[in-house]
Amino acid sequence: MKRCDRLVDQGRRRFLAGAGLATAGAAATTFVSSGRARAATAPAAALVKYPANRLANVKDLRVGEPFDVSYPDENAPGVLLKLGRTVPGGAGPDGDIVGFSAVCPHKGYPLVYSAGDRSFNCPGHYSRFDPEAGGQQIWGHATQNLPQYDLRVDEHGDIYAEGIDELLYGRLSNVI
Amino acid sequence: MAFKRHIGRLPIVPANAKEHNVVCHYCIVGCGYKAYTWDSSTEGGTAPADNKFGVDLAQQQDAETPNWYAPSMYNLVRQSGRDVHLVVKPDPACVVNSGLGSVRGARIAEMSHSLPRGTQTERLTDPLVWRYGQMQPTSWDDALDIVARVTARVIAEQGGDGLFVSAYDHGGAGGGYENTWGTGKLYFGAMKIKNVRIHNRPAYNSEVHASRDMGVGELNNCYEDAELADTLFALGDNPLETQTNYFLNHWVPNLRGTSLDKKKAEFGDEPVAPARIILVDPRRTVTVNACETEAGKDNVLHLAINSGTDLVLLNALLTHVADKGWTDVDFIGASTKDFDKALAANRTSLDEAAAITGLEPEDIAKAAEWIARPKDGGTRRRTMFAYEKGLIWGNDNYRTNAAIVNLALATGNVGRPGGGCVRMGGHQEGYVRPDYPGPRPAPYIDKLLIEGQGGVHHIWGCDHYKTTLNAMEFKRAYKKRTDLVKDAMNAVPYGNRDALVEAIWGAIQQGGLFAVDVDIVPTKIGEACHVVLPAATSGEMNLTSMNGERRMRLTERYMDPPGQALPDCLIAARLANHLEATFRSAGKADIADRFQGFDWKTEEDAFMDGYHKHAKGGEFVTYDALRGMGTNGFQEPATGQGDAGTILGTKRLYEDGKFGTDDGRATFMETQWRGLQAPGKEEERKKFPYLINNGRANLVWQNAYLDTHEELVMDRWPYPFIEMNPDDMADLGLKDGDLVEVYNDTGSTQAMAYPTETARPKQAFMLFGFPTGVQGNTVSKAVNELVVPNYKQTWGSIRKIADAPEGVRHLTFKSKEYRAS
């Protein structure tokens, strides 16, 4: 995940210097409720119209290797990840392709992928997210789980993102 | 699938939105926030002139931007009877958090009462009374009339000792100076009640008695000291999780070395370096991992001590420091007494300590060097000592608390920059009350209630059912006693007040208990109560508190309380009014007269009657002055008025070397080791295989009284986790997320198994005070000599109950530790 590593270096330097870093993140997938009991929740609020963007082809992906993308625009970095097993929100023939914003929803630092336990980690304040569990925050400071892309794979293997399930860090509308 | 809000945009704060000062009402740190409100029918725009931030919001904002807010920072609430948009976001100008929001505080808005958006709709809106076999809404006058009449009857028959009170003593979270004064003036001033306990412990006592007895108030430094220290000594705390932004904004810069300029500016030619840190904790916490990430493993010493043996370690450190000649002789001579006596009594060798603590002697010696070996050129090493519930709820609280203060005093680290010997804190503080009229040790309230004593129980913002020790027995006894009264109330018409009071009194004579619960939400103990009174919380009333460096601020009211809810101080005042009327109509004018002085109309009236008149330096503090000082406020005690109506404060206590004893000298204390002090703990340790260590998680505030209605939290932790070594899980046939029973001779409870590679074998760690599995069920009733409970040293067995239920299967069970690569 070369680009993300670079972003992290950059992020850390700027963090230490107390300066800001231009980042963005993006997008998601909608899932069928598991049906478990849930506390009362706010109604689904303001949604926006998302573009359907081709991000990659399934042939571009290797198991366990993040593939850098951006969605819904070039200022919103994200990753596609082929996990090698069916997971929540997984697209493609094996249900194992997921896409996430690569920006921490806590304070906007770029996330680093750890292949060791397939997690996204934030060097800013140590938050962690699990791409195998819908971007659930394993531990951390964000009040959102990691925004995930709503992915569609067509008959040619092209992977499209068509929506995001949480607000992206640094923008009050996911589509700006 | 993990919880997602499916929100793609948020309303934009317009340029003309109202701005209010807010201090996070959850943990002790008290991060500064700003609340913005504006009419529900409008919003701002992306053009710089159209939004509060004056920037182009059509552009992606940078990391750490002040111009963005998460969905959890937004809501739609009532303000002066109208719907308004609400955004509560961290304040970059607050010196406490510098714009950081924790996973708790960044949810202030979402954890507010909103009918349109369906958040916190469980909040209490009306006084409720037991009527026709269930809780029913009624008016304030009706509810308070019953409470006053039953309370007066019980006092007439049983005396003041028939009234039991559970009342929080904290700031923030609906506490604060206004409200502690309200209940304090009522129960201690007017009624002289001694059967009182505090929200988190079963008596009216201090968690840090020893420090106070030695003349050292427990919040004696400032947060900047964590940036200035050479060494941080953290014992029984986990600040990344539980004092999050204090750690991130003040400890981490020192560990990274980014506070070096501040050190050089403060200390001139004195050698300075990035901090080293010693963490004393049986468990490897996420704090340990973060410290290693920032400072490097060579600068982090994690002393994974045998549970409950901290006292031995502290005595050995004192002995070694003294034997090496690393004490601050001048300070000891000028500002303390009884050092030699304490040193002789507490003498413990490295080997003795190693045998009991399970540590290596070399590591104890290394800790002593990091704490006190003089720096190059012979200058004194600056060490900050910070402790919390691992000590406070740990074995032999009084002596262990004294032992850490001994070490801090011996090394000259109280009242000095880069020093301090402080508790880290739970809630904010906000205490101003008349003196407690009871004895020391104070009565063990829960025990007396279990034994059938008392006739009426007033509860203010406490939930024993979730947070007390020996909780199963307490619940059994309490339910039985309160059910007697419910059955009696069912037997008479509600409208016949005289008959109702008579029936209640009859049940009390049979062992019954009449219970009144004042809270903001329905509680577990509230289910047993006969009257429930709805309270307002921070932001629904003006509220003052202070944080862990004694920084006092005013949270301004920015929304309406739900329904008929009132600030606690005004509930206390109205209860006092009703008690006065009840006693007067009974011809007891002398008693009635004691309830005068409760004519407050607003929380500001209570503040002026309480803090302004009674707190040290309170005469300089008013709401107007606090409003002007924003989210930075001042550090207590106030010492005067500065320019333009500001309040002058006190950065550190004891900088003059004068301590809180009669002669101004801090007193060293003898603190000999006596094993597991609380009766029965040693036997429990021998009998049961697992240490059931317990504590907090960053995501959950207190006993989850609001979080239990918050989907983000309940999605992650539908059941309390119990961190276990994977080999132990294999031994017990457990898979990720399986439900287990934790049990011992005291009681039993349930938890969700969470595999944790770093957990030591046979040492489990369970989330404390959680509604779907109360760890306190398994904590024995044993307390120390001052009735301080010992939650941490609990041993039990663990067995599987069931496979992970549906609500658990989607969860991640990966390690909580951050990985850099």
mmCIF file of C-alpha atoms in Angstrom, chain B residues 89 111 129 183 334 350 407 457 485-486 567-568 574 583 612 615 719 747:
data_model
loop_
_atom_site.group_PDB
_atom_site.id
_atom_site.type_symbol
_atom_site.label_atom_id
_atom_site.label_comp_id
_atom_site.label_asym_id
_atom_site.label_seq_id
_atom_site.Cartn_x
_atom_site.Cartn_y
_atom_site.Cartn_z
ATOM 1 C CA LYS B 89 -17.943 20.348 18.444
ATOM 2 C CA MET B 111 -26.692 11.824 23.214
ATOM 3 C CA VAL B 129 -45.452 7.616 40.950
ATOM 4 C CA THR B 183 -28.582 18.216 47.965
ATOM 5 C CA ALA B 334 11.400 22.482 55.059
ATOM 6 C CA LEU B 350 14.141 -4.991 46.289
ATOM 7 C CA LEU B 407 7.262 8.624 47.297
ATOM 8 C CA HIS B 457 -34.356 6.085 50.549
ATOM 9 C CA VAL B 485 -44.292 -1.014 49.842
ATOM 10 C CA LYS B 486 -45.588 -1.429 46.283
ATOM 11 C CA PRO B 567 -32.122 20.895 37.565
ATOM 12 C CA ASP B 568 -31.373 18.802 40.653
ATOM 13 C CA ARG B 574 -38.766 22.202 45.993
ATOM 14 C CA PHE B 583 -43.685 19.799 59.114
ATOM 15 C CA HIS B 612 -20.155 32.008 45.650
ATOM 16 C CA ALA B 615 -16.210 27.788 48.227
ATOM 17 C CA TYR B 719 -22.469 -7.412 26.257
ATOM 18 C CA GLY B 747 -22.513 -14.053 42.951
#
